[in-house]
Short mmCIF file of C-alpha atoms in Angstrom, two decimals:
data_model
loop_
_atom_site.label_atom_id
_atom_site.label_comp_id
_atom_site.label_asym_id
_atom_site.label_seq_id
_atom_site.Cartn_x
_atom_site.Cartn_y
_atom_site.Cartn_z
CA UNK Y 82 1.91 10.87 -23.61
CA UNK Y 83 2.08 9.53 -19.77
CA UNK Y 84 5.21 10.31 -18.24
CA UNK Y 85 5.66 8.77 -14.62
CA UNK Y 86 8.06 10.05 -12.31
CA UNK Y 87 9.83 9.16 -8.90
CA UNK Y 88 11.42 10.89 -6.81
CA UNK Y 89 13.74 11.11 -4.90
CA UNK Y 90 15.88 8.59 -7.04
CA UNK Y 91 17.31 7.05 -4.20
CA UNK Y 92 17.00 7.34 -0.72
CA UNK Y 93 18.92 5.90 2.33
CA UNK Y 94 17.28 5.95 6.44
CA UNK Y 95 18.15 3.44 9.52
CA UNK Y 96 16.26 0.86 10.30
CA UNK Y 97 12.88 1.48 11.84
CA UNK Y 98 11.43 4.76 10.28
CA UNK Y 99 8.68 5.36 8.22
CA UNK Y 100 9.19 5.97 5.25
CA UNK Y 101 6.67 7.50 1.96
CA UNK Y 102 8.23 6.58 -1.28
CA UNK Y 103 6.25 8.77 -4.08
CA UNK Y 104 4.85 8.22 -7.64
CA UNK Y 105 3.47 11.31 -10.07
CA UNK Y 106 2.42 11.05 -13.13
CA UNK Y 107 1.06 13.46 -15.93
CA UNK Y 108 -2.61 12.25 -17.29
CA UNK Y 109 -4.61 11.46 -14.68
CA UNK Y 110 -7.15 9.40 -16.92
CA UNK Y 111 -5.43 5.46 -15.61
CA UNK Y 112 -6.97 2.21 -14.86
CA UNK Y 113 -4.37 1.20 -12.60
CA UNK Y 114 -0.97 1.54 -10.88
CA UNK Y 115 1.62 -0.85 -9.76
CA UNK Y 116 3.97 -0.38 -7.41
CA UNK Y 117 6.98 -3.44 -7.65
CA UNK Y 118 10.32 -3.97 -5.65
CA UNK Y 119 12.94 -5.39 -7.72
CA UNK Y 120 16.39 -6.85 -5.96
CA UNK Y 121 20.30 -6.59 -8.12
CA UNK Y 122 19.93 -9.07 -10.23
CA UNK Y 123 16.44 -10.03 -9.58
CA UNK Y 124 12.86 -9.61 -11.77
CA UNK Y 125 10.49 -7.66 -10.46
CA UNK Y 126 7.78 -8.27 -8.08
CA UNK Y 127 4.57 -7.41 -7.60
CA UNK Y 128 3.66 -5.27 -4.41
CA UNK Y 129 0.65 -3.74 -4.87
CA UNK Y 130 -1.98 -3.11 -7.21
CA UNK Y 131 -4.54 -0.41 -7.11
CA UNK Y 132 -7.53 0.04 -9.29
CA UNK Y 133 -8.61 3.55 -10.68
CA UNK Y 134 -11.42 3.32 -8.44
CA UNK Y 135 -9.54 2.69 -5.19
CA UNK Y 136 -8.00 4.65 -2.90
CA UNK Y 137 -5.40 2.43 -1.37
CA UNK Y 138 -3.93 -0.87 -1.25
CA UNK Y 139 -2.65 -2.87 1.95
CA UNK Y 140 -0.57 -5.53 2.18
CA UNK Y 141 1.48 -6.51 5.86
CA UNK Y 142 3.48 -3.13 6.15
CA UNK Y 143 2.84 -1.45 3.03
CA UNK Y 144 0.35 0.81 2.26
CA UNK Y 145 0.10 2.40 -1.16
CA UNK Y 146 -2.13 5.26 -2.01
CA UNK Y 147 -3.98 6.77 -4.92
CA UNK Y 148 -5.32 10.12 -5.83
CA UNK Y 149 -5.91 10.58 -9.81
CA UNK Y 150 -6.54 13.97 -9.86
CA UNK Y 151 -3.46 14.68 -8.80
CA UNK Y 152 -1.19 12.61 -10.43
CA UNK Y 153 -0.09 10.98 -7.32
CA UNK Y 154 0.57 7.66 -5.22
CA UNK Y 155 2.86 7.22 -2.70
CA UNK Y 156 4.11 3.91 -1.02
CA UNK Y 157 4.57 4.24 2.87
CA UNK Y 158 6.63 1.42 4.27
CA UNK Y 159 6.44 1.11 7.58
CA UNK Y 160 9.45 0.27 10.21
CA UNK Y 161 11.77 -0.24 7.80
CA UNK Y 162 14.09 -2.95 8.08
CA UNK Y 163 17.44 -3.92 6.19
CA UNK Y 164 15.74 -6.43 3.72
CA UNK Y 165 13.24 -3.52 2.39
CA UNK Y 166 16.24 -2.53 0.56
CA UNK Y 167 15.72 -2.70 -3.11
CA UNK Y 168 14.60 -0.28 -6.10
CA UNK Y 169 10.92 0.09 -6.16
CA UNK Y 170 8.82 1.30 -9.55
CA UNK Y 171 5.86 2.06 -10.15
CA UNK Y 172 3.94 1.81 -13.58
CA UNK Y 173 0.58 3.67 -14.42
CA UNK Y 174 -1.44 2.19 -17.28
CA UNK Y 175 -4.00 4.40 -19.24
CA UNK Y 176 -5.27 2.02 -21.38
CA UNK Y 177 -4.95 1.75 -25.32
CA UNK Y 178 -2.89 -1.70 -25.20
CA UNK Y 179 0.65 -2.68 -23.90
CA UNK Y 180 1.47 0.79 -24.62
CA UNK Y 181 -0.32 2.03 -22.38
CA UNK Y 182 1.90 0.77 -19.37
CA UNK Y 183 4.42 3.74 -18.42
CA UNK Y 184 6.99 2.65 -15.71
CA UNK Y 185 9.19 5.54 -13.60
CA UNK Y 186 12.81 4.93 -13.38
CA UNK Y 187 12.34 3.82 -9.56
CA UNK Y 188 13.61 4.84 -6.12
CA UNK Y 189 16.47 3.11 -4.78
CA UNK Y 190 15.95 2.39 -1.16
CA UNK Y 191 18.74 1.41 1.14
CA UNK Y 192 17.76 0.66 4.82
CA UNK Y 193 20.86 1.55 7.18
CA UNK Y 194 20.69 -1.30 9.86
CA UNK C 129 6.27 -24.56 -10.03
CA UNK C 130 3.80 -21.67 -10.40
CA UNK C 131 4.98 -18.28 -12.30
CA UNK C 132 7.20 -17.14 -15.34
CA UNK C 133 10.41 -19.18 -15.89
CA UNK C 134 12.83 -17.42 -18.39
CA UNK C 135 15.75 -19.53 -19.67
CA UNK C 136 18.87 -18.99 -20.00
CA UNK C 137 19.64 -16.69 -17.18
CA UNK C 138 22.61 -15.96 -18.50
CA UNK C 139 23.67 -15.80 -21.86
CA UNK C 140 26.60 -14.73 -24.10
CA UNK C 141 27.20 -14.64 -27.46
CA UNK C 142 29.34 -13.06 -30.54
CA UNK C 143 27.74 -10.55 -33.09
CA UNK C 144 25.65 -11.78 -35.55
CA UNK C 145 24.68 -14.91 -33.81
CA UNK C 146 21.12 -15.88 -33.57
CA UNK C 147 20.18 -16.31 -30.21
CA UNK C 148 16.76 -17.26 -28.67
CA UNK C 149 15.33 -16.49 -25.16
CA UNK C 150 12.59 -18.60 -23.68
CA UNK C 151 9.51 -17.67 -21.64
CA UNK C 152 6.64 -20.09 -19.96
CA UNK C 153 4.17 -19.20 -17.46
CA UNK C 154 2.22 -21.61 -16.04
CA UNK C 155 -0.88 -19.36 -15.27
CA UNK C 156 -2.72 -19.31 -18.76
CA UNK C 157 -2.43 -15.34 -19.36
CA UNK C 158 -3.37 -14.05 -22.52
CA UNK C 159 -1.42 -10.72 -22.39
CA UNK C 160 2.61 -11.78 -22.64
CA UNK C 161 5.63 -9.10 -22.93
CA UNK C 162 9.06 -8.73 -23.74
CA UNK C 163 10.90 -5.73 -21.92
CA UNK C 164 14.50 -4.41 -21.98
CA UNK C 165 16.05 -3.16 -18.83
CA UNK C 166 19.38 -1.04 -19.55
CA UNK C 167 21.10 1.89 -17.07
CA UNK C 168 19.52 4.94 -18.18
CA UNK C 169 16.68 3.86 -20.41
CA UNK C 170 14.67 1.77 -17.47
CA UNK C 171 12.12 -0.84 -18.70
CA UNK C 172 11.26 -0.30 -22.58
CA UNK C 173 8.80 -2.85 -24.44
CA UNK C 174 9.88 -4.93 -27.56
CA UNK C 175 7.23 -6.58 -28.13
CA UNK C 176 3.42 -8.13 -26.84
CA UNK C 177 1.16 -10.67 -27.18
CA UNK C 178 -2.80 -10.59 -26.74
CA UNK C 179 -3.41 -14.21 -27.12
CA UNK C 180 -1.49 -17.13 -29.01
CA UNK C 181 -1.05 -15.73 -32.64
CA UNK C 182 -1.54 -12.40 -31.78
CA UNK C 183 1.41 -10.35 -31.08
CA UNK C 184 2.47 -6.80 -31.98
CA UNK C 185 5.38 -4.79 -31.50
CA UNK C 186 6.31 -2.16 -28.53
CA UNK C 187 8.29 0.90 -28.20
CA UNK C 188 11.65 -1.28 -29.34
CA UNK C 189 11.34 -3.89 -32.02
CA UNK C 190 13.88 -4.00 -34.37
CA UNK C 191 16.03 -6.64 -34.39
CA UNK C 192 13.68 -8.87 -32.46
CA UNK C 193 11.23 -11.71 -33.33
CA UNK C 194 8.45 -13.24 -31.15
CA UNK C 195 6.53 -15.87 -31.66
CA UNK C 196 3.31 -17.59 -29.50
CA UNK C 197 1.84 -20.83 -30.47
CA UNK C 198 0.81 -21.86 -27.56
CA UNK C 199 -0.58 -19.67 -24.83
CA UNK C 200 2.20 -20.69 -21.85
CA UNK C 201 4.95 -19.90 -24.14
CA UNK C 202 6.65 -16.71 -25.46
CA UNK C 203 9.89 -16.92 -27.09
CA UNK C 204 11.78 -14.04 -28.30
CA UNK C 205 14.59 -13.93 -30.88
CA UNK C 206 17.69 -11.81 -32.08
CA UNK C 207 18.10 -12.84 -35.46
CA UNK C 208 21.50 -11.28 -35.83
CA UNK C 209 22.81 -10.09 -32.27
CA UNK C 210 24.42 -6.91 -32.06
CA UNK C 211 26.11 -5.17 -29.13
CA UNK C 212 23.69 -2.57 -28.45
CA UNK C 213 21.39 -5.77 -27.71
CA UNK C 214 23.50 -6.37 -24.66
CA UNK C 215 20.98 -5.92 -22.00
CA UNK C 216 18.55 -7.49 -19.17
CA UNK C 217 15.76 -9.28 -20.84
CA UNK C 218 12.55 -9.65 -19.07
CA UNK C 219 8.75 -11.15 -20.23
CA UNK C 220 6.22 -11.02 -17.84
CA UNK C 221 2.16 -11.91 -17.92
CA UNK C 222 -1.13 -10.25 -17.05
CA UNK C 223 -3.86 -11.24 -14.95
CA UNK C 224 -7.58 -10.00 -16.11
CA UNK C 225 -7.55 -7.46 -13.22
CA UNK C 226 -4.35 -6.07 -14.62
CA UNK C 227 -1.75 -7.14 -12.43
CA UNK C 228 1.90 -8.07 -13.44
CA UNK C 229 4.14 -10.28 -13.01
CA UNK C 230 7.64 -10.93 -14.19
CA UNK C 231 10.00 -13.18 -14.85
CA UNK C 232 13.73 -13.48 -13.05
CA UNK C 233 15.12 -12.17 -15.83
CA UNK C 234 17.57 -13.09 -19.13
CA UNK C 235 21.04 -11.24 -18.82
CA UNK C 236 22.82 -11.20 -22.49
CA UNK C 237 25.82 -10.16 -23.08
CA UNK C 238 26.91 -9.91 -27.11
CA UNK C 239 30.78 -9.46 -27.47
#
């Protein structure tokens, strides 16, 4: 059974660094991973999405990685700023249905202005 | 607008009430879900849908109906609330490529 992981669970830096948020997970056979920010109160939303057969997704000043054989992706935001605060998850799926979608319990960022 | 609308946002209720959650996306997914959000247990799936009339249950079913006649809408339903169904409700939708998206979210409280 996939088990997805993230660590740390929460993590707090001042405004500006660069930070690597990170993603493990057991079976390396996956189709894809999702990485999602989700506000208090809010739903969650879509970041990125990266395909088994990709390396890494951009989008503005994310970056999220991928390396299947071992277990890993990490999520580097870059210059941080007070409204990247949130909890991000990821979610690996490995096929076989709905089932197949394993979510980690998330990081929760705060950005220090 | 485009996206998942979930209705009501908020919702309370007594025990044993029947209470039903709505879900409509306005993209034409086939794949639909209901998860749970609670402190401690993170996102756990009730129940899925392939296609309208196709639906099959997830890691946390009992005590929940779906339903999908139409493709744009998935509504789920306690049949008899209890407490321990006080939680964040959320459905979402899948693209082809695999991507999801969610809804804002149902918050129920059962008293």
């Amino acid at each position: 059974k996939q088990e997805v992981t993230q660590i740390p669970a929460a993590l707090s830096v001042p405004e500006g660094e660069n930070l690597v948020l990170n993603c493990s997970f057991t079976d390396s056979a996956i189709y894809n991973l999702q990485w999602f920010r989700q506000d208090p109160g809010k739903g969650l939303t879509s970041l990125l999405l990266i395909q088994s057969s990709q390396r890494e997704q951009t989008s503005g000043r994310l970056n999220a990685s991928l390396d299947k054989s071992s277990g890993r992706s990490t999520l580097y935001i870059a210059a941080s700023q007070p409204g990247d605060s949130a909890t991000y998850l990821c979610a690996v799926y490995s096929g076989g249905g709905a089932d197949g979608l394993t979510f980690g319990k998330g990081t929760h960022l705060i950005i220090q202005p | 607008d485009a996206g998942i609308t979930q209705s009501p946002r908020y919702k309370i209720t007594e025990t044993g009430r029947q209470v039903t959650l709505m879900c409509h996306q306005t993209w034409s997914h086939s794949y639909m879900f209901w998860y749970r959000q609670d402190l401690g247990h993170g996102l756990r799936l009730i129940y899925y849908s392939a296609a309208a009339d196709i639906t099959d249950k997830g890691e946390v079913p009992d005590g929940y109906v779906v339903s999908r006649s139409k493709t744009e809408n998935f509504p789920l339903t306690l049949e008899s609330a209890t407490r321990s169904q006080t939680s964040v409700y959320f459905c979402a939708s899948k693209t082809g490529a695999g991507e999801l998206f969610f809804g804002e979210g149902s918050r129920l409280t059962v008293l």
